PDB file of C-alpha atoms in Angstrom:
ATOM      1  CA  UNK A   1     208.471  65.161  75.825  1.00 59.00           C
ATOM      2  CA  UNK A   2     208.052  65.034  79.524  1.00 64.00           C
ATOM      3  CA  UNK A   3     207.414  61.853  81.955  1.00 62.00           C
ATOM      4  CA  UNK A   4     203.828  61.224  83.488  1.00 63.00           C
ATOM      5  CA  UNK A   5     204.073  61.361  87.543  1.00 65.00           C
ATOM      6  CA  UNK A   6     203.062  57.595  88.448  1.00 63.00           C
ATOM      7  CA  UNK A   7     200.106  59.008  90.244  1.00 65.00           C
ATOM      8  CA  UNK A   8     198.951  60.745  86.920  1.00 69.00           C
ATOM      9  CA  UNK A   9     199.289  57.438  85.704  1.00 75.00           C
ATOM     10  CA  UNK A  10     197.426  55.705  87.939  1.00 77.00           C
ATOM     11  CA  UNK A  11     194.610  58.384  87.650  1.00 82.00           C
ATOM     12  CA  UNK A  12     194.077  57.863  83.869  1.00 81.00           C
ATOM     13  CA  UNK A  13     193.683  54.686  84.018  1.00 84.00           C
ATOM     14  CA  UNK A  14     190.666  55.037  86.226  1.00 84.00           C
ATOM     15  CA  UNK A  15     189.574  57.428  84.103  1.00 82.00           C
ATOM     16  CA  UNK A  16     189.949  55.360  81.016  1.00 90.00           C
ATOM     17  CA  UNK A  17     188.001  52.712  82.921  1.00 91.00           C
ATOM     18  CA  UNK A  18     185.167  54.603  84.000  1.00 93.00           C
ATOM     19  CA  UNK A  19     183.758  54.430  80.620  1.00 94.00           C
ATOM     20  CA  UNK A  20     182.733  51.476  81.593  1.00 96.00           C
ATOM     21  CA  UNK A  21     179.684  53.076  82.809  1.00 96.00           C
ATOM     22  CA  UNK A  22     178.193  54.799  79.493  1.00 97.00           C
ATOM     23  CA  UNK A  23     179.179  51.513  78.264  1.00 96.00           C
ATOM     24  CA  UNK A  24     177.103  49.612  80.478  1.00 96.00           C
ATOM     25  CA  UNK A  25     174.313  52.140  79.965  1.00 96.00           C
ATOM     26  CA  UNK A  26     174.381  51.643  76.203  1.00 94.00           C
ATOM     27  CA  UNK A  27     174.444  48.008  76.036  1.00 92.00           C
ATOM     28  CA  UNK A  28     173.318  46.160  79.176  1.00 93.00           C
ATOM     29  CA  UNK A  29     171.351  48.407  81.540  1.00 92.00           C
ATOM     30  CA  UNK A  30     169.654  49.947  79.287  1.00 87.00           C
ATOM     31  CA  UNK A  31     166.439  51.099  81.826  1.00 94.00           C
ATOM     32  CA  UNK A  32     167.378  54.461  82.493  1.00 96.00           C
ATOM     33  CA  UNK A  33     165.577  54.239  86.295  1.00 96.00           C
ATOM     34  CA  UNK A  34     167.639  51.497  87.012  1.00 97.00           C
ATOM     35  CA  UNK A  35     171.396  53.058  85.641  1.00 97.00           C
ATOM     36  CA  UNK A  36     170.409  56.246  87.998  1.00 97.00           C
ATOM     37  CA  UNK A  37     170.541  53.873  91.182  1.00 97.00           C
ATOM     38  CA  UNK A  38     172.808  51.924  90.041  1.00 96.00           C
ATOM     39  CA  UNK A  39     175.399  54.937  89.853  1.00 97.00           C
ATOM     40  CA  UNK A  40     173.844  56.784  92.187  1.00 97.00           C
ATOM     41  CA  UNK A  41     174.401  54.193  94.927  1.00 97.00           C
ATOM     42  CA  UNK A  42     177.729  53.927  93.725  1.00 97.00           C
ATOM     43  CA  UNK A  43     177.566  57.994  94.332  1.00 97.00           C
ATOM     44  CA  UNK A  44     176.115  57.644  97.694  1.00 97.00           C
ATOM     45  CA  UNK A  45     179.046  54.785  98.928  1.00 97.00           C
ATOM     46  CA  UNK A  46     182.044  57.071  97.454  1.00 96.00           C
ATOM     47  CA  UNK A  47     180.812  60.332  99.400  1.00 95.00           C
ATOM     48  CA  UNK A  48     180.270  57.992 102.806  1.00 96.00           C
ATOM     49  CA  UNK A  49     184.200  56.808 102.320  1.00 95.00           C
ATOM     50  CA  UNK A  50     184.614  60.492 101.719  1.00 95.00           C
ATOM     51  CA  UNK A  51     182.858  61.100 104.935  1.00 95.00           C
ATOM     52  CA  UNK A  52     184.713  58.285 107.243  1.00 95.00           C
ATOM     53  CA  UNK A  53     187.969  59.215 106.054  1.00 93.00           C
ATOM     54  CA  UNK A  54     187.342  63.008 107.494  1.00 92.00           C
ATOM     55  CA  UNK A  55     185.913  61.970 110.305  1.00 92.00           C
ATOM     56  CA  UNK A  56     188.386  58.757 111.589  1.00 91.00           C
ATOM     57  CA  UNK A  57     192.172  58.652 111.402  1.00 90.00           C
ATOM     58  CA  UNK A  58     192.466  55.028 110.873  1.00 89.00           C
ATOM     59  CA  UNK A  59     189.683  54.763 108.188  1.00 89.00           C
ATOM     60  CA  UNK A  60     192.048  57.360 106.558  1.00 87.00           C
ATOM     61  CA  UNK A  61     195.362  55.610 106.770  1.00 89.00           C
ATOM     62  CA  UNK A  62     193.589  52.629 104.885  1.00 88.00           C
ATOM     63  CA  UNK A  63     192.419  54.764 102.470  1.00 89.00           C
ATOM     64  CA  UNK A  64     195.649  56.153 101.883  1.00 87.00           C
ATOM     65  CA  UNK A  65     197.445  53.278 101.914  1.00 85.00           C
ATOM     66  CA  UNK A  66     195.121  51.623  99.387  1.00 84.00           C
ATOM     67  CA  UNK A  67     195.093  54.742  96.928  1.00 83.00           C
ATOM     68  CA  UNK A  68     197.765  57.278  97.961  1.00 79.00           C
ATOM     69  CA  UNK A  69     199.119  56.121  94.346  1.00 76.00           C
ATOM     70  CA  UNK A  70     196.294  58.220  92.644  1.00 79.00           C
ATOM     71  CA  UNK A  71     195.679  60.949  94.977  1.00 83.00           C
ATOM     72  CA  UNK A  72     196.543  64.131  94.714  1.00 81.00           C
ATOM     73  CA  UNK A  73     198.227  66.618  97.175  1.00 84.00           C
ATOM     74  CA  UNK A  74     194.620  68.033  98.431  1.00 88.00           C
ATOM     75  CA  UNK A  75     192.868  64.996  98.489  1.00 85.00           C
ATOM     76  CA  UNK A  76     195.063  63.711 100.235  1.00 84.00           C
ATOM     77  CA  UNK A  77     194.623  66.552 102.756  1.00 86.00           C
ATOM     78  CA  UNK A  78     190.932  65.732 102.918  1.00 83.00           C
ATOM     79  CA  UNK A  79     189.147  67.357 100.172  1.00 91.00           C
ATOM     80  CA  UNK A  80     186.882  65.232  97.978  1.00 93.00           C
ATOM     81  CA  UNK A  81     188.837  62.886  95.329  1.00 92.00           C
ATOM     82  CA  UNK A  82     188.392  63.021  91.483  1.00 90.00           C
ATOM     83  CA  UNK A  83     186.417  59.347  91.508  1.00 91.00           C
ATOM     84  CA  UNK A  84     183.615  60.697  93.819  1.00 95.00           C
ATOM     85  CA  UNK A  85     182.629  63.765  91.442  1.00 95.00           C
ATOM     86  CA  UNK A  86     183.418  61.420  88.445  1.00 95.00           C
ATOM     87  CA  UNK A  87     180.643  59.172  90.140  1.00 96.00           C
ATOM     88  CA  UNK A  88     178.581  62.134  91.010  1.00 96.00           C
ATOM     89  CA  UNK A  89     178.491  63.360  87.267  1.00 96.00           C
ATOM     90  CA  UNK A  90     177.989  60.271  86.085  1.00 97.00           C
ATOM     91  CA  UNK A  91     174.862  60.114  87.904  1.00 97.00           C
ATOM     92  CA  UNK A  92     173.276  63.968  87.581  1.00 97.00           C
ATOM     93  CA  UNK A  93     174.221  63.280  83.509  1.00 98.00           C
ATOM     94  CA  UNK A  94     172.247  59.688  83.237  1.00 98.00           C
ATOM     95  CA  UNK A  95     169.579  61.525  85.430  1.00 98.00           C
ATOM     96  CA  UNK A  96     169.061  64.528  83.540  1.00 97.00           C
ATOM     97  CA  UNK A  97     169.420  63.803  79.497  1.00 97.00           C
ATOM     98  CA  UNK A  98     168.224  60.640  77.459  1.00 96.00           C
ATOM     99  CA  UNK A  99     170.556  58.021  76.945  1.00 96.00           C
ATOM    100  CA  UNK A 100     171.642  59.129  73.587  1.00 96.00           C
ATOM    101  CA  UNK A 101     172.993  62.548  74.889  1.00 97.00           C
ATOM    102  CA  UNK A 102     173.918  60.847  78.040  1.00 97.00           C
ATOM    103  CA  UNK A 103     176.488  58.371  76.902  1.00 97.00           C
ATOM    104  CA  UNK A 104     178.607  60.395  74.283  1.00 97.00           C
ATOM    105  CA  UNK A 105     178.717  63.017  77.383  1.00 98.00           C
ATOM    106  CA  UNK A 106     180.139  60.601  79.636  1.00 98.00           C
ATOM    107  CA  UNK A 107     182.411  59.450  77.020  1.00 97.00           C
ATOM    108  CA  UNK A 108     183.674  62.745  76.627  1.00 97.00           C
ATOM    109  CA  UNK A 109     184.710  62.740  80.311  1.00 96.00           C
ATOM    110  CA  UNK A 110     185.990  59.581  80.560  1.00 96.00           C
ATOM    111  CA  UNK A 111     187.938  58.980  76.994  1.00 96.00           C
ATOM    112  CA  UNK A 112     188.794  63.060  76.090  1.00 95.00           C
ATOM    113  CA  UNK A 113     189.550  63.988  79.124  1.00 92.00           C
ATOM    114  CA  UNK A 114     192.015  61.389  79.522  1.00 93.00           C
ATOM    115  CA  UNK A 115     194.115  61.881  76.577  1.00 93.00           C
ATOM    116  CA  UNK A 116     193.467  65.787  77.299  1.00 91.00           C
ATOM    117  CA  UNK A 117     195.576  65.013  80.303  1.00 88.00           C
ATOM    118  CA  UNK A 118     198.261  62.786  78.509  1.00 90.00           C
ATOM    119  CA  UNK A 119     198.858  64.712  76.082  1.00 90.00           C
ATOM    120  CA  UNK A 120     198.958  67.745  77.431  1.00 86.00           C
ATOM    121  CA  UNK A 121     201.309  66.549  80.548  1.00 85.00           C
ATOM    122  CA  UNK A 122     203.738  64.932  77.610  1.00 85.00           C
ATOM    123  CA  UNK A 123     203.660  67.615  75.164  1.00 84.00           C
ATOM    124  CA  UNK A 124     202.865  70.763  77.289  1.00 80.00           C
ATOM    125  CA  UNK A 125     203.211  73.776  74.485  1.00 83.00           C
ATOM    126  CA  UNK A 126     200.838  76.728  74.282  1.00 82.00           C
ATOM    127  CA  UNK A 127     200.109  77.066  78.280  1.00 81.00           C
ATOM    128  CA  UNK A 128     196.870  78.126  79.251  1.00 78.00           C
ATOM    129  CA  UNK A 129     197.060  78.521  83.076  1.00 78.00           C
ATOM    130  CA  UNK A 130     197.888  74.783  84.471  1.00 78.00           C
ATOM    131  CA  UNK A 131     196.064  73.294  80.669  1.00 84.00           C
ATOM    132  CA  UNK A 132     197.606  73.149  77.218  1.00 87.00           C
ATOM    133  CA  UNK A 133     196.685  73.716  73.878  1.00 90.00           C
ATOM    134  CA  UNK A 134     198.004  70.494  72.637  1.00 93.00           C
ATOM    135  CA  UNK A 135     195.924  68.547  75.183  1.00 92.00           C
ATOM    136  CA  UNK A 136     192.472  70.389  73.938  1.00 94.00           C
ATOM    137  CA  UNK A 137     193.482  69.141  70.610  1.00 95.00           C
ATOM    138  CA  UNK A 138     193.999  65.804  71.504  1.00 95.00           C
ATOM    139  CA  UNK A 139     191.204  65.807  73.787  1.00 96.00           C
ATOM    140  CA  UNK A 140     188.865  67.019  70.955  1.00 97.00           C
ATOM    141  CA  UNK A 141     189.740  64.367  68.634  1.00 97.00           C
ATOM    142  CA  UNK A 142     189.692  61.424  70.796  1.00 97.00           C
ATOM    143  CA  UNK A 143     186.096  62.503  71.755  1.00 97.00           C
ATOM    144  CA  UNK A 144     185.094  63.224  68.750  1.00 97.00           C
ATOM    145  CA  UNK A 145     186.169  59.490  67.194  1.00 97.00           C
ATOM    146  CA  UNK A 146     185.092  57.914  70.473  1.00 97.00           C
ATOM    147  CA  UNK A 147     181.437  59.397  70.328  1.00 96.00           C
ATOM    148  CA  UNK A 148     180.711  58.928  66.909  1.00 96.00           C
ATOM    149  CA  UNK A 149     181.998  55.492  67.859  1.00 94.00           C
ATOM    150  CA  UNK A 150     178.817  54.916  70.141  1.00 93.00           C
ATOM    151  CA  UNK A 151     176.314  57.461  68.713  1.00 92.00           C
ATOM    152  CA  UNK A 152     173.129  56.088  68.070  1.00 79.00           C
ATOM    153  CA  UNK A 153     171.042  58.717  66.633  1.00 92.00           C
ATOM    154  CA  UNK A 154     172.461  61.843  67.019  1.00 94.00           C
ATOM    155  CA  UNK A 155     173.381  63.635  63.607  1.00 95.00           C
ATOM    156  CA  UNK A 156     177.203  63.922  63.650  1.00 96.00           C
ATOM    157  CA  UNK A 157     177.351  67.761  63.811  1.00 96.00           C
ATOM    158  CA  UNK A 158     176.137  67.190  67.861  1.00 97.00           C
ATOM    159  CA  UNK A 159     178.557  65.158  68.565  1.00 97.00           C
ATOM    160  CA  UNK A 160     181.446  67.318  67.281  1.00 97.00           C
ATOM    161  CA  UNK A 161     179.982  70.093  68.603  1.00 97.00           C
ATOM    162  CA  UNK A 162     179.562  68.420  72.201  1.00 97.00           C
ATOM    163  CA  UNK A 163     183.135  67.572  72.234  1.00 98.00           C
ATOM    164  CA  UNK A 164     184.485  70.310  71.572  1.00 97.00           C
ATOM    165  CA  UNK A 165     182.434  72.068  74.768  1.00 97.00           C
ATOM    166  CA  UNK A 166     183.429  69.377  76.571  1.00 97.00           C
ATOM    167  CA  UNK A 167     186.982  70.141  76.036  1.00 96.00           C
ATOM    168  CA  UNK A 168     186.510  73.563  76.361  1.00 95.00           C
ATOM    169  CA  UNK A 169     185.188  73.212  79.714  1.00 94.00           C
ATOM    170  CA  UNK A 170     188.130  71.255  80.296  1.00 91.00           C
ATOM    171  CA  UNK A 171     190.364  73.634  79.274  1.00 90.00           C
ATOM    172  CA  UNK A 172     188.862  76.501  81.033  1.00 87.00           C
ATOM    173  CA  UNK A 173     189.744  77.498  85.136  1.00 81.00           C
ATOM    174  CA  UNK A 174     186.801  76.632  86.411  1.00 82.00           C
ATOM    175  CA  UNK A 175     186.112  75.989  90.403  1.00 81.00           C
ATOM    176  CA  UNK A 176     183.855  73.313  90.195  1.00 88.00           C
ATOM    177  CA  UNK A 177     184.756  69.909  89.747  1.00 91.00           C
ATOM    178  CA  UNK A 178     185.178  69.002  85.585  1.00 92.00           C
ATOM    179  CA  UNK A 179     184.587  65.532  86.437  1.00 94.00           C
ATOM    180  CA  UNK A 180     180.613  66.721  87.194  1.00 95.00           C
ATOM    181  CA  UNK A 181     180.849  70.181  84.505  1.00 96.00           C
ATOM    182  CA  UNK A 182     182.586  68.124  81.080  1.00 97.00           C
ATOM    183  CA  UNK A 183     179.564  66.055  81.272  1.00 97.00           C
ATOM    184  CA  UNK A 184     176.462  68.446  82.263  1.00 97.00           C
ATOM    185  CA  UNK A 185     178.187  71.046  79.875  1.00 97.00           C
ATOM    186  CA  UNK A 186     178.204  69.242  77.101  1.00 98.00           C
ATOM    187  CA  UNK A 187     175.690  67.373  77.623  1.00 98.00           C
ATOM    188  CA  UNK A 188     173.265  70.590  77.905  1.00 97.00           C
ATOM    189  CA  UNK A 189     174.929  72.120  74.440  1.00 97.00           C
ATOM    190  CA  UNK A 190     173.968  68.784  72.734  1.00 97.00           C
ATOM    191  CA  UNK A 191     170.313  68.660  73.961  1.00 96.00           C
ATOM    192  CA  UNK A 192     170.090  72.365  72.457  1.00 96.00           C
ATOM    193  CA  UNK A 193     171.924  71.005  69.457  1.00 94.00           C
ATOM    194  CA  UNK A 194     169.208  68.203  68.944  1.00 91.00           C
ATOM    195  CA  UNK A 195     166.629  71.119  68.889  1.00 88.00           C
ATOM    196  CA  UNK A 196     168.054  73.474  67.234  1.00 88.00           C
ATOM    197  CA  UNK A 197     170.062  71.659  64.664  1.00 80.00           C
TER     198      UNK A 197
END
């Protein structure tokens, strides 16, 4: 078993905490108008820190010096941070699907993803590029407990079957961002699911 770098750490965490937003969406702002600016606000703030930080030195150094804990070796460097396109997904998901797809998809990102990580950093066998076998695994069972765990009406077969996409786009070397592609992956397979199924 290998250690977690304290940065990894710190990074989890966050994620573990943004589920706090599906949350919210299932059980106290329930209006789906008023979730989308909520998070999309939220959205709009992270990519104007994301913005000042590029453009001024100083606004930089206190952004480093408040998070250089959690940020990675090219964020650091400028490019956009894991939080802003975990904000930005948050808000095309709520935006695009109904509330009961919505949710377990952010869950996904926010609870399998997570333990994807863990796991895989702590018990790294079966490589697949930088991503392990053992994390997929891990990642597909936590989502699958966690969204059955706030499933509304969704027969049970979608929400297995969006977690495992949703840990398959995790698992796969993708360019784009899988804080914004777990969700609107997954999220698309289960709205098919609900049709087809």
């Amino acid at each position: 078993m290998r250690a977690l770098p304290s940065n990894e750490i710190f990074r989890k965490i966050l994620h573990l905490v943004s589920c706090v937003i599906p949350l919210s969406y299932l059980w106290f702002i329930q209006e789906k108008d008023t979730m989308v600016l909520f998070v999309g606000m939220l959205s709009i703030f992270a990519i104007f820190i994301e913005y000042l930080r590029n453009k001024f030195k100083f606004i930089d150094g206190y952004f480093k010096a408040l998070f250089n804990t959690m940020l990675r070796q090219e964020e650091s460097r400028g490019k956009i941070t894991g939080a802003t396109w975990m904000l930005f997904g948050d808000t095309i998901t709520i935006f695009m699907f109904p509330k009961e797809i919505a949710v377990p998809a952010l869950i996904f990102l926010s609870i399998g993803d997570t333990f994807a990580a863990i796991i895989g950093k702590l018990y790294p066998y079966i490589k697949i590029k930088d991503k392990t076998l053992t994390g997929t695994i891990a990642g597909i069972i936590t989502s699958i407990i966690a969204g059955l765990y706030v499933n509304q009406v969704l027969l049970p077969e979608i929400i297995i079957l969006g977690a495992i996409i949703a840990m398959v786009v995790e698992l796969l070397p993708i360019s784009v961002n899988d804080n914004l592609t777990i969700p609107v992956v997954s999220g698309s397979v289960m709205m098919i699911g609900k049709v087809l199924i």
